GROMACS .gro file of C-alpha atoms in nm:
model
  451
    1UNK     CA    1  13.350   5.470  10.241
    2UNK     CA    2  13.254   5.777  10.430
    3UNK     CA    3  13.055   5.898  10.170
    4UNK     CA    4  12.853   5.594  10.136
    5UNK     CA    5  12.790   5.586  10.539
    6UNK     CA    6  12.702   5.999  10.460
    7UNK     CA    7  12.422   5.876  10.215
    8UNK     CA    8  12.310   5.584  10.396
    9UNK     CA    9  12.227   5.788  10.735
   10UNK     CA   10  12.077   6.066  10.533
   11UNK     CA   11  11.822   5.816  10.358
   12UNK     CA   12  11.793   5.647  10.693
   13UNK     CA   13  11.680   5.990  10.852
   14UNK     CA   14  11.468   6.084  10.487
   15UNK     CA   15  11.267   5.729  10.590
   16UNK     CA   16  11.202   5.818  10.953
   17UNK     CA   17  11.091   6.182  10.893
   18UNK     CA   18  10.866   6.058  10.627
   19UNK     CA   19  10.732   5.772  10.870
   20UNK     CA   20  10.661   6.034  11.122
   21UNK     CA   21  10.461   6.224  10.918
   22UNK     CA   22  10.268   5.957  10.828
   23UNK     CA   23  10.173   5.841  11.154
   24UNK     CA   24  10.120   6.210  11.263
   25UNK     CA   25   9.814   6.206  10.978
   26UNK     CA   26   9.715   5.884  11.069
   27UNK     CA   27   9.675   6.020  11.474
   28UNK     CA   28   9.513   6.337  11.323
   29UNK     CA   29   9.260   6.128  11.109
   30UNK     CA   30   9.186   5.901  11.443
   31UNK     CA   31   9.185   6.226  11.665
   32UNK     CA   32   8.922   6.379  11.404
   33UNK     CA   33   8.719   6.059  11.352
   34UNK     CA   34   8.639   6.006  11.758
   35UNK     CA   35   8.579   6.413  11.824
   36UNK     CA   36   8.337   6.454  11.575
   37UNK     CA   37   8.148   6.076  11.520
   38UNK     CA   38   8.258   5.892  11.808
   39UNK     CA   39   7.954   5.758  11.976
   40UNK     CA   40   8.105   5.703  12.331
   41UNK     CA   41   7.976   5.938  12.492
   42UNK     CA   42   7.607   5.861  12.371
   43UNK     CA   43   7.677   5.473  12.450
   44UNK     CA   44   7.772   5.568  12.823
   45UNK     CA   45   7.457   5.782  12.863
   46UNK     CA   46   7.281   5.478  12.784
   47UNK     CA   47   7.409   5.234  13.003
   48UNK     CA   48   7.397   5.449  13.258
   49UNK     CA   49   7.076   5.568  13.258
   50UNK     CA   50   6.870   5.265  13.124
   51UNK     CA   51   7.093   5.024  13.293
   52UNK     CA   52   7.260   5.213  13.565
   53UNK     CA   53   7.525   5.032  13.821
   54UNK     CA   54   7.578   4.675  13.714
   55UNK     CA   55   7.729   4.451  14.013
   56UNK     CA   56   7.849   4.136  13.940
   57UNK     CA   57   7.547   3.863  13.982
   58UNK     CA   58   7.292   4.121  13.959
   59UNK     CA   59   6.978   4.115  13.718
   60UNK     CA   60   7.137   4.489  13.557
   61UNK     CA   61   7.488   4.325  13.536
   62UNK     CA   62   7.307   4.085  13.302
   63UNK     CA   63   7.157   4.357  13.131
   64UNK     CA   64   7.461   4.501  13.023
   65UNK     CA   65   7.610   4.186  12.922
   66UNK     CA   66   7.377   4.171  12.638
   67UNK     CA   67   7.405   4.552  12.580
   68UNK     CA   68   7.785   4.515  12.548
   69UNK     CA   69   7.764   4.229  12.349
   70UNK     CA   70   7.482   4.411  12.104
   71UNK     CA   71   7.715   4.756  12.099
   72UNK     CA   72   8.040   4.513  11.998
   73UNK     CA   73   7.838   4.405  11.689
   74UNK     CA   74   7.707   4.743  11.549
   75UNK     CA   75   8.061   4.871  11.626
   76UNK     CA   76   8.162   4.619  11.344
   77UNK     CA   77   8.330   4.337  11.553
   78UNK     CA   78   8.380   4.031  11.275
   79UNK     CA   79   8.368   3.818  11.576
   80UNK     CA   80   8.122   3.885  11.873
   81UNK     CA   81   8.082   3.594  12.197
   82UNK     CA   82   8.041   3.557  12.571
   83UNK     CA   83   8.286   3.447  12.788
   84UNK     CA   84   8.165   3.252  13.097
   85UNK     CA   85   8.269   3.335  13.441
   86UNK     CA   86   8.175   3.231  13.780
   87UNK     CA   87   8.124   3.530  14.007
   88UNK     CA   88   8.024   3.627  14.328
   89UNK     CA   89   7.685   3.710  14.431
   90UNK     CA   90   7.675   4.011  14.747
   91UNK     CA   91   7.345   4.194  14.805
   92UNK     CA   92   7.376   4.427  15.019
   93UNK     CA   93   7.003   4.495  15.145
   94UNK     CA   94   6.872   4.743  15.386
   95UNK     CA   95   7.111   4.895  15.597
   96UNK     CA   96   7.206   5.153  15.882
   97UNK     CA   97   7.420   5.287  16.123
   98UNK     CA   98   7.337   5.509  16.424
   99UNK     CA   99   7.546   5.650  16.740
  100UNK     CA  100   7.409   5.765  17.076
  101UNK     CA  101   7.592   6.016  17.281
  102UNK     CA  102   7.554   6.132  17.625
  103UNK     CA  103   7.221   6.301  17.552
  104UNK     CA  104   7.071   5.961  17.485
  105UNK     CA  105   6.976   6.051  17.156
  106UNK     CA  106   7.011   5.805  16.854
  107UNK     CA  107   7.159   5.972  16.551
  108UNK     CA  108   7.182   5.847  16.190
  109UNK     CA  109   7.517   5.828  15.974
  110UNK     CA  110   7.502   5.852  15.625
  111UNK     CA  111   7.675   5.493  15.596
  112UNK     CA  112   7.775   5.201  15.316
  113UNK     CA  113   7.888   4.860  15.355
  114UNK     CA  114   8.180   4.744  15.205
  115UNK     CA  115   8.191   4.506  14.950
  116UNK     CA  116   8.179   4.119  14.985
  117UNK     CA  117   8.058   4.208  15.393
  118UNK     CA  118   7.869   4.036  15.592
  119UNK     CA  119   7.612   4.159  15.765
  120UNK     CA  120   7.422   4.212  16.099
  121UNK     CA  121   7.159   3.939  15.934
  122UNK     CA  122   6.907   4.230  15.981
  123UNK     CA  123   6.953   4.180  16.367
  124UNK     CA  124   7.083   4.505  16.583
  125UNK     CA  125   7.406   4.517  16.719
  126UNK     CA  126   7.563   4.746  16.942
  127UNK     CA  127   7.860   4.871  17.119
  128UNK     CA  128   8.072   5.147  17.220
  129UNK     CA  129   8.328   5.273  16.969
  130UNK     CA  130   8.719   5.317  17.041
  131UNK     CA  131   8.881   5.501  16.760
  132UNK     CA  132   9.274   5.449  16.619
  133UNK     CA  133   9.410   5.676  16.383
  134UNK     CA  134   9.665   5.409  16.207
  135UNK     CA  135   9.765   5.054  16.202
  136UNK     CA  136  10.069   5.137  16.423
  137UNK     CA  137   9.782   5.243  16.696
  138UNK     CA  138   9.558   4.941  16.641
  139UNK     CA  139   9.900   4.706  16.686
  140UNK     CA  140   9.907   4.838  17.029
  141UNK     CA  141   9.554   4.774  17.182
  142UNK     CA  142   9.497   4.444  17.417
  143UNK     CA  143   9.210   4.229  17.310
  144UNK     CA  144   9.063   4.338  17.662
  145UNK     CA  145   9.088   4.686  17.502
  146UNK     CA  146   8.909   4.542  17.182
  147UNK     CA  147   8.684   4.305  17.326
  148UNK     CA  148   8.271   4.356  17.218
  149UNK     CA  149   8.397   4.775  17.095
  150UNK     CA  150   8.334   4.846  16.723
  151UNK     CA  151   8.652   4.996  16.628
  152UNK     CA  152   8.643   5.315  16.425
  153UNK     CA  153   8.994   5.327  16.171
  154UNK     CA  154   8.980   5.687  16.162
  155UNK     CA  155   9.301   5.716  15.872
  156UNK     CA  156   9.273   6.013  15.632
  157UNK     CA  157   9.314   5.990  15.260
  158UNK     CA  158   9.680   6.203  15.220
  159UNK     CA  159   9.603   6.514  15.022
  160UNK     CA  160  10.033   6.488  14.981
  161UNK     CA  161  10.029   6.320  14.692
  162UNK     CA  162   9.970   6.502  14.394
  163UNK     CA  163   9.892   6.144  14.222
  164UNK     CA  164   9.587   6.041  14.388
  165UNK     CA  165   9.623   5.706  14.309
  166UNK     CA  166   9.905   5.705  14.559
  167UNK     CA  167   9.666   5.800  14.837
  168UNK     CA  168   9.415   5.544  14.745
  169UNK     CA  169   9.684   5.280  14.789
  170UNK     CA  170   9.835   5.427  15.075
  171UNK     CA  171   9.505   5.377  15.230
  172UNK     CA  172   9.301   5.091  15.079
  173UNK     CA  173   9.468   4.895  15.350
  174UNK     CA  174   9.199   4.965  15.599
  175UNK     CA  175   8.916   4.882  15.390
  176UNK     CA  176   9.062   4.564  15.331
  177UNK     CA  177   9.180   4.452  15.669
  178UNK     CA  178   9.000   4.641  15.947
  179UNK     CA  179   8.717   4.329  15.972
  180UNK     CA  180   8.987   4.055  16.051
  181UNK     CA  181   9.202   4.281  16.221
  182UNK     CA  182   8.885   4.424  16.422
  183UNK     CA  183   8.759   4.041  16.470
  184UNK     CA  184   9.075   3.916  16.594
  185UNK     CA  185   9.110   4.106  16.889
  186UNK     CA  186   8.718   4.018  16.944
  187UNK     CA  187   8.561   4.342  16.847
  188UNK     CA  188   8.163   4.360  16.680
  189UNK     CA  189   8.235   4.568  16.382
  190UNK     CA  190   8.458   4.782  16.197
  191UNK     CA  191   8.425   5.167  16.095
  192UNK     CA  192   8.624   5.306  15.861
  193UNK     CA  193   8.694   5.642  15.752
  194UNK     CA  194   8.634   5.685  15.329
  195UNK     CA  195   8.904   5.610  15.076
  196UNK     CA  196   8.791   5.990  14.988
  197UNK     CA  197   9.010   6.259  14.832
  198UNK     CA  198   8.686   6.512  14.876
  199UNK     CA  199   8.601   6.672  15.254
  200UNK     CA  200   8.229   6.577  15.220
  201UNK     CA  201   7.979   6.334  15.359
  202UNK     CA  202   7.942   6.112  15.096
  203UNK     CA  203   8.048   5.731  15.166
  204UNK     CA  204   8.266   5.498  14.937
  205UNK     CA  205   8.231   5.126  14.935
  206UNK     CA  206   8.464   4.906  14.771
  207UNK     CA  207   8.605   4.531  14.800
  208UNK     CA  208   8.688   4.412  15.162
  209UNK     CA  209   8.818   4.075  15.232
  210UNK     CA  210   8.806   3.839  15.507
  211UNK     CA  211   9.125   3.615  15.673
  212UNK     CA  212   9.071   3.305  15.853
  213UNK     CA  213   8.835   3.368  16.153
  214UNK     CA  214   8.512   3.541  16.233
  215UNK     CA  215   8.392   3.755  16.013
  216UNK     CA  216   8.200   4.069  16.151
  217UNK     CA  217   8.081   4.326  15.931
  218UNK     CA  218   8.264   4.652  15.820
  219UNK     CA  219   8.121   4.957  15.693
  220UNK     CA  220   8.236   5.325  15.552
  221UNK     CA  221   8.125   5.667  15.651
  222UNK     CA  222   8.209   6.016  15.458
  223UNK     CA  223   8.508   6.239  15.566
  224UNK     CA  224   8.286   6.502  15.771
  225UNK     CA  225   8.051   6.268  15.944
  226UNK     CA  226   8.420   6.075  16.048
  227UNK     CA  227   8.580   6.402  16.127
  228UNK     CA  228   8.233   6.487  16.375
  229UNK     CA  229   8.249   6.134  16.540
  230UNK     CA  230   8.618   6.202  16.596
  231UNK     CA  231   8.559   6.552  16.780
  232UNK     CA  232   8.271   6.351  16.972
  233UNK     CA  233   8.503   6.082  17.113
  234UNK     CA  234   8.735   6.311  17.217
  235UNK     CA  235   8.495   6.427  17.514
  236UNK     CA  236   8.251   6.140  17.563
  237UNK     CA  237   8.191   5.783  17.535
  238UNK     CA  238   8.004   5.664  17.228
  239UNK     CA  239   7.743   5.376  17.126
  240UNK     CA  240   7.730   5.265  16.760
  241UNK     CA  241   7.436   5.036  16.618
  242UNK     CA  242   7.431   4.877  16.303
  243UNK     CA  243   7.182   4.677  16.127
  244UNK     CA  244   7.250   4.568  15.766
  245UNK     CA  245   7.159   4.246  15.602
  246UNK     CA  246   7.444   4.238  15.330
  247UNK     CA  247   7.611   3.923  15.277
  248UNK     CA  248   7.787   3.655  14.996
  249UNK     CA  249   7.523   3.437  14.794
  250UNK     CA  250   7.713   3.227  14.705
  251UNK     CA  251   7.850   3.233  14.264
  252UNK     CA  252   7.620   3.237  14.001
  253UNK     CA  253   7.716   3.162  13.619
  254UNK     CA  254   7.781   3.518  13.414
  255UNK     CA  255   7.983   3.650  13.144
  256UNK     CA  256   8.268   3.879  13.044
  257UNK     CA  257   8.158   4.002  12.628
  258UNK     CA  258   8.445   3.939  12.366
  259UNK     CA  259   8.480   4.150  12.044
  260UNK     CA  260   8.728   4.171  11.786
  261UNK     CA  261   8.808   4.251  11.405
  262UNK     CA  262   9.036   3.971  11.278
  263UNK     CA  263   9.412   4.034  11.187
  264UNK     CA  264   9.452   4.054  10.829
  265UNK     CA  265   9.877   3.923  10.868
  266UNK     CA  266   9.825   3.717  11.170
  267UNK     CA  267   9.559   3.634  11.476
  268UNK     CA  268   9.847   3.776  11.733
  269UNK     CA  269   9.626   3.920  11.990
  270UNK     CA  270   9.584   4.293  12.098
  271UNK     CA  271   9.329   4.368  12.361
  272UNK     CA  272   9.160   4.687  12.498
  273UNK     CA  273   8.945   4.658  12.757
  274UNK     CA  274   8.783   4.782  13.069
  275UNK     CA  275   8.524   4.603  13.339
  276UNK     CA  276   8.154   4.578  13.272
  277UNK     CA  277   8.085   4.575  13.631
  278UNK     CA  278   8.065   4.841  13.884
  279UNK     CA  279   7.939   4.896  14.270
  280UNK     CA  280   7.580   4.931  14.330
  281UNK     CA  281   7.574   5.248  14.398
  282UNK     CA  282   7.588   5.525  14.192
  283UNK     CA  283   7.574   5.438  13.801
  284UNK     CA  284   7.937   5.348  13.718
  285UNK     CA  285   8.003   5.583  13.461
  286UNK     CA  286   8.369   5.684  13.529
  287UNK     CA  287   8.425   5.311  13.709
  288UNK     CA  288   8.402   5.199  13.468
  289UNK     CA  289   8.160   5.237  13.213
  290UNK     CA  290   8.404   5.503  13.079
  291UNK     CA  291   8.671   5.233  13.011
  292UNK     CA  292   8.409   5.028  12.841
  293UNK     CA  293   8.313   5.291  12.610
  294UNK     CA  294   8.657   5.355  12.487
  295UNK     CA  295   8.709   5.025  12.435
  296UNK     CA  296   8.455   5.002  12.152
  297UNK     CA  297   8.533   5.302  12.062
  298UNK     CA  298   8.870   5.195  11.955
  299UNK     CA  299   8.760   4.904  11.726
  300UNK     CA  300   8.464   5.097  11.551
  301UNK     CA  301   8.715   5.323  11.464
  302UNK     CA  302   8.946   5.130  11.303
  303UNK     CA  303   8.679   4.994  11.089
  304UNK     CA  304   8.522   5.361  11.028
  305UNK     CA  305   8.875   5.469  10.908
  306UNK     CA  306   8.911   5.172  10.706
  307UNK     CA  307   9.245   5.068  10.887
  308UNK     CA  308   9.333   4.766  10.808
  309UNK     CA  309   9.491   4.599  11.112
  310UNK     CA  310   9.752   4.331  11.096
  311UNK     CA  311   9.726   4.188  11.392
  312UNK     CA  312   9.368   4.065  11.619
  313UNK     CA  313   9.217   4.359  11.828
  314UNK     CA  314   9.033   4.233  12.070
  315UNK     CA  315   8.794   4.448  12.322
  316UNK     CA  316   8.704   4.261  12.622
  317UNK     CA  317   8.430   4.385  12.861
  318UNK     CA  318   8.532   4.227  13.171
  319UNK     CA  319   8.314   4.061  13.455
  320UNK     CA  320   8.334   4.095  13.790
  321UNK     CA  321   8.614   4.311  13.845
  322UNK     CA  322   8.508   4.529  14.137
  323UNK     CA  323   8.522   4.209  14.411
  324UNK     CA  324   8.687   3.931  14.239
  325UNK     CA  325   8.832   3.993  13.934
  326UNK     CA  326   8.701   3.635  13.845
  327UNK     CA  327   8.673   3.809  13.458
  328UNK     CA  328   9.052   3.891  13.432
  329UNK     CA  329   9.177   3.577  13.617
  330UNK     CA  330   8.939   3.342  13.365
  331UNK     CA  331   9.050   3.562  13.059
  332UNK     CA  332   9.371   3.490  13.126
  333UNK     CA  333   9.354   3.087  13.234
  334UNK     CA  334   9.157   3.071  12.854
  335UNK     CA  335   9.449   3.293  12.683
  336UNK     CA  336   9.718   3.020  12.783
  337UNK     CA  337   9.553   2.662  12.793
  338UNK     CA  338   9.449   2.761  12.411
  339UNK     CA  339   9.799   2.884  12.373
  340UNK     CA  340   9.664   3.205  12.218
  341UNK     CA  341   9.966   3.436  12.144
  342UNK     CA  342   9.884   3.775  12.269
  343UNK     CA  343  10.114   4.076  12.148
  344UNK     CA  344   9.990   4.366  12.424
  345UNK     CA  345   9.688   4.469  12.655
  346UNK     CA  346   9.541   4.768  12.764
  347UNK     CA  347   9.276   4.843  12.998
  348UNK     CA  348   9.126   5.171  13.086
  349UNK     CA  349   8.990   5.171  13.450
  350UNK     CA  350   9.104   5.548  13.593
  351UNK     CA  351   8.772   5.737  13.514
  352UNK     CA  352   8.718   5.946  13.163
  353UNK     CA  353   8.895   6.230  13.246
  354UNK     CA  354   9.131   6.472  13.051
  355UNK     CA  355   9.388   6.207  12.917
  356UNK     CA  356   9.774   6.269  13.049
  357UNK     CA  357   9.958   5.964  13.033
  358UNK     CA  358  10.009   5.563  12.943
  359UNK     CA  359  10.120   5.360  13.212
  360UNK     CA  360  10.380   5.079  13.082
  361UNK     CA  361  10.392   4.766  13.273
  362UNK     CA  362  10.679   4.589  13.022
  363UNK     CA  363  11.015   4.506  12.974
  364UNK     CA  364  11.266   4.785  12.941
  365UNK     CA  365  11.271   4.762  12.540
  366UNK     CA  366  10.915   4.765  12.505
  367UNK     CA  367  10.851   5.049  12.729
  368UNK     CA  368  11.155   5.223  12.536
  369UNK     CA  369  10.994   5.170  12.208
  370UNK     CA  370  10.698   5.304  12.332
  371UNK     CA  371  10.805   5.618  12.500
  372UNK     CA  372  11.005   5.681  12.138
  373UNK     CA  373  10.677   5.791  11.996
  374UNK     CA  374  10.608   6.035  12.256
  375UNK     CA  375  10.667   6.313  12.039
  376UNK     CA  376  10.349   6.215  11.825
  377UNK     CA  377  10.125   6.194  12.129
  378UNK     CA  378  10.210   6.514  12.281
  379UNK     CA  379  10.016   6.713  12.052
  380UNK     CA  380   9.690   6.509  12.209
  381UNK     CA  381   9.825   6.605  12.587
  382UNK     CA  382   9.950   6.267  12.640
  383UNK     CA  383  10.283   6.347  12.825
  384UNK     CA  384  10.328   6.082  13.099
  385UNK     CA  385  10.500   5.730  13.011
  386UNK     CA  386  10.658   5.676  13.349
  387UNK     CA  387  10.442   5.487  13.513
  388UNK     CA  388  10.494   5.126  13.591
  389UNK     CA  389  10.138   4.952  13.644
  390UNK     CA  390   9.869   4.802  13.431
  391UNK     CA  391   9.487   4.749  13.470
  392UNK     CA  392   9.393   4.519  13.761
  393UNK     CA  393   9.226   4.281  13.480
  394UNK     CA  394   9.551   4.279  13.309
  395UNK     CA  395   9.745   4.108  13.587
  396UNK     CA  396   9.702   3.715  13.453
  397UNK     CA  397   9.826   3.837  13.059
  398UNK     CA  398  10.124   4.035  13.280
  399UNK     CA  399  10.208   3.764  13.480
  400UNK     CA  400  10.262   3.512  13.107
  401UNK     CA  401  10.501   3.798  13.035
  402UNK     CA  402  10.269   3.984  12.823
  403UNK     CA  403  10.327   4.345  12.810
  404UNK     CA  404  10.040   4.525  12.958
  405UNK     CA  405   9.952   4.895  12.984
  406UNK     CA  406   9.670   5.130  13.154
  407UNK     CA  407   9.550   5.453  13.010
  408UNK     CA  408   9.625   5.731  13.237
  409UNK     CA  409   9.339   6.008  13.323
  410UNK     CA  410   9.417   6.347  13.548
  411UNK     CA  411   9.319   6.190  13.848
  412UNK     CA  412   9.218   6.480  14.068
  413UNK     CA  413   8.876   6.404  14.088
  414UNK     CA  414   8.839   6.031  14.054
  415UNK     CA  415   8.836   5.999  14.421
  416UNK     CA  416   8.579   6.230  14.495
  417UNK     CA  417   8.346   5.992  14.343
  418UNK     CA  418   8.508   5.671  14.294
  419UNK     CA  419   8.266   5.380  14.428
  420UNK     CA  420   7.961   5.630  14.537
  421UNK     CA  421   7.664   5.736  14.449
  422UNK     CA  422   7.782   6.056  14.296
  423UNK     CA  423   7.956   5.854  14.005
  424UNK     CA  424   7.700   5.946  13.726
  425UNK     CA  425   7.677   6.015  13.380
  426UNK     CA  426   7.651   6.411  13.446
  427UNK     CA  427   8.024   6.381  13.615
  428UNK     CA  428   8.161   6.264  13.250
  429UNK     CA  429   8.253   6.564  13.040
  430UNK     CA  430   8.251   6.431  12.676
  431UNK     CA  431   8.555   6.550  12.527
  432UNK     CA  432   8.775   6.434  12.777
  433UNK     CA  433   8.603   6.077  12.789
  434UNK     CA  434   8.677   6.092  12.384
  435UNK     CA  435   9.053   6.176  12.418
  436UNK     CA  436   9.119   5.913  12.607
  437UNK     CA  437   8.953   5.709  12.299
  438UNK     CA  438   9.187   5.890  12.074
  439UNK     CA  439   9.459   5.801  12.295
  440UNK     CA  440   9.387   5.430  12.303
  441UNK     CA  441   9.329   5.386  11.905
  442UNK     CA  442   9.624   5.602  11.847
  443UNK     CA  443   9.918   5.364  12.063
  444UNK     CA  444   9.695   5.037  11.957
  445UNK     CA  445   9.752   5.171  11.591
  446UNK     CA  446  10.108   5.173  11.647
  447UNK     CA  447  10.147   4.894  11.830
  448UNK     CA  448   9.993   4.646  11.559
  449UNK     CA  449  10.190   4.805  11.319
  450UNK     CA  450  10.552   4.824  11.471
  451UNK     CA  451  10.484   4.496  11.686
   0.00000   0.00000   0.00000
């Protein structure tokens, strides 16, 4: 008997060695295929340059729609179409922010909106500034000590976290909240400092939102010009007066662009994505035209490599992530009423860096199963399986119980750049947006054929 268990465990370890040595070709073949003929990089360079930033509603968002939906097909999609989505329209318009101090001298601030604002309606408006340095100090202010101020939220970005991601949600809360919270207490507008991991005057937009009540505008300034108004308020009183004509335009009809190659066993689902849309400033090229790039890169290789897949992988270039996610949430509300089995997701939205990591947002014996491959992956750089999370697009497929995953980049750097001008083709390096290609097709690969 214990000879036969002998011989069974040694021909069980004979078929596992020999299984990882053919999946350790296979990732060299995929590895070798995107280095040397991968066309991401070339793809991004064009839809940044001749397209540049794409917000949702906008004529260029359109444009890209039907460049995503041409690169899907020559990347050898079997099955090419456009999803429809309802999104947002915000313009943001002509806009600027100025402070006088006790010289009487107007001064200009290098200055952006944020996202889904409303504006001034091109109309001045003025007031002194009062300045908090956290929510904890805002609590504590009267509305007599709000009342007709513009409130500067003058909250660093925490260079303590050696994840920067961590930062960026320790402090998205006061791009989100400081125009309700600055409203509520009566105040004209809010100021707040960057979501910025860089000391430099550049300013980041992103998504705000609104609660019930008044809604004044907010805008964001760069880390040195919020560092100068600090030192100024210290010593003096200070005017602010904004002018912007940004606002909602009400929803327009738009699309999120579907490709796949069709499962040759079964048309279980497994999608890679990232979102077509970006901010309007800058040209979206790590946020996310990267992720959009990999995306397709993933399915043209499987067809330039001649793998035949056994289940459905699907890319889907998302709309209208940036300030709704109405792409995601309508992806997701057509995945179950057509009761559309879907095996895994994947979305890269964390810029193209160097690729370190996969984020798995599963059940424990998924994630297991995953992180049992690690050995194979290492040889790529891709280390890190710890993380919980999944793409912001992914949330609907996560919340059916789908098992959902995000690609994670070194993220030193993202915030630097993330939603400014400064996000541009020349910050992309090319291998590193092509690893994280490699990366993707490599765990897809095993995932349709393990899964």
């Amino acid at each position: 008997m214990k000879n036969i268990l002998s011989t069974l465990l040694i021909a069980g370890s004979i078929a596992v060695s020999a299984q990882a040595k053919e999946d350790s070709l296979q990732f060299a073949k995929i590895s070798t295929e995107i280095l040397n003929k991968g066309k991401a990089y070339n793809e991004l360079r064009d839809l940044t340059k001749n397209i540049g930033h794409r917000l949702s509603g906008s004529e260029s968002y359109e444009k890209a729609v039907k460049w995503a939906e041409q690169k899907l097909r020559d990347a050898g999609a079997d099955k090419v179409w456009l999803q429809e989505v309802m999104v947002p329209v915000w313009v943001r318009g002509k806009e600027s922010l100025q402070i006088k101090t006790s010289n009487g001298n107007w001064k200009s601030l290098k200055m952006l909106s944020l996202g889904n604002s409303e504006g001034t309606g091109g109309k001045d408006v003025t007031g002194e500034i009062i300045m908090v340095r956290s929510m904890e100090e805002y609590e504590k202010l009267s509305p007599e000590q709000v009342k007709d101020k513009i409130v500067f939220f003058n909250y660093p970005f925490s260079q303590s976290y050696i994840e920067t991601f961590r930062g960026y949600g320790d402090a998205a809360k006061y791009r989100t909240t400081a125009a309700s919270l600055t409203a509520k207490k009566g105040g004209k507008f809010a100021i707040i400092r960057s979501l910025s991991s860089a000391f430099d005057d550049v300013p980041h937009t992103g998504a705000m939102r609104y609660a019930d009540g008044k809604k004044i505008p907010a805008v964001a300034i760069g880390s040195t010009t919020a560092d100068e108004l600090a030192k100024l308020l210290q010593s003096q009183k200070v005017t602010a007066k904004l002018n912007s004509n940004c606002g909602m335009k009400g929803e327009k009809l738009s699309h999120s662009v579907i490709g796949e190659i069709t499962g040759k066993k079964d048309q279980s689902v497994i999608v890679v994505g990232g979102h077509l849309d970006s901010w309007d400033v800058g040209e979206g090229a790590h946020d996310d035209g990267a992720g959009i790039v990999q995306s397709i890169e993933v399915l043209r290789t499987f067809k330039n490599l001649g793998i035949r897949n056994n289940h459905t992988i699907r890319v889907v270039c998302f709309a209208n992530e940036e300030n709704g996610v109405k792409g995601g949430v309508q992806y997701g509300k057509t995945a179950k009423e057509s009761n559309e089995k879907h095996l895994f997701a994947i979305e890269s939205d964390a810029g193209g860096f160097t690729p370190r990591g996969i984020s798995l947002d599963m059940d424990q014996e998924k994630r297991k199963q995953i992180q049992s491959w690690s050995e194979l992956f290492l040889p790529y750089g891709i280390y890190d399986f710890k993380n919980t999370y999944s793409g912001t697009d992914l949330y609907p497929l996560h919340d059916m119980g789908i098992p959902a995953a995000e690609l994670v980049p070194d993220s030193q750097r993202y915030f630097d750049i993330h939603h400014t001008e400064e996000d541009t083709f020349e910050k992309v390096n090319r291998r590193e947006l092509l690893l994280g290609a490699v990366a993707m097709t490599q765990l897809i690969y095993m995932i349709d054929k393990n899964w």
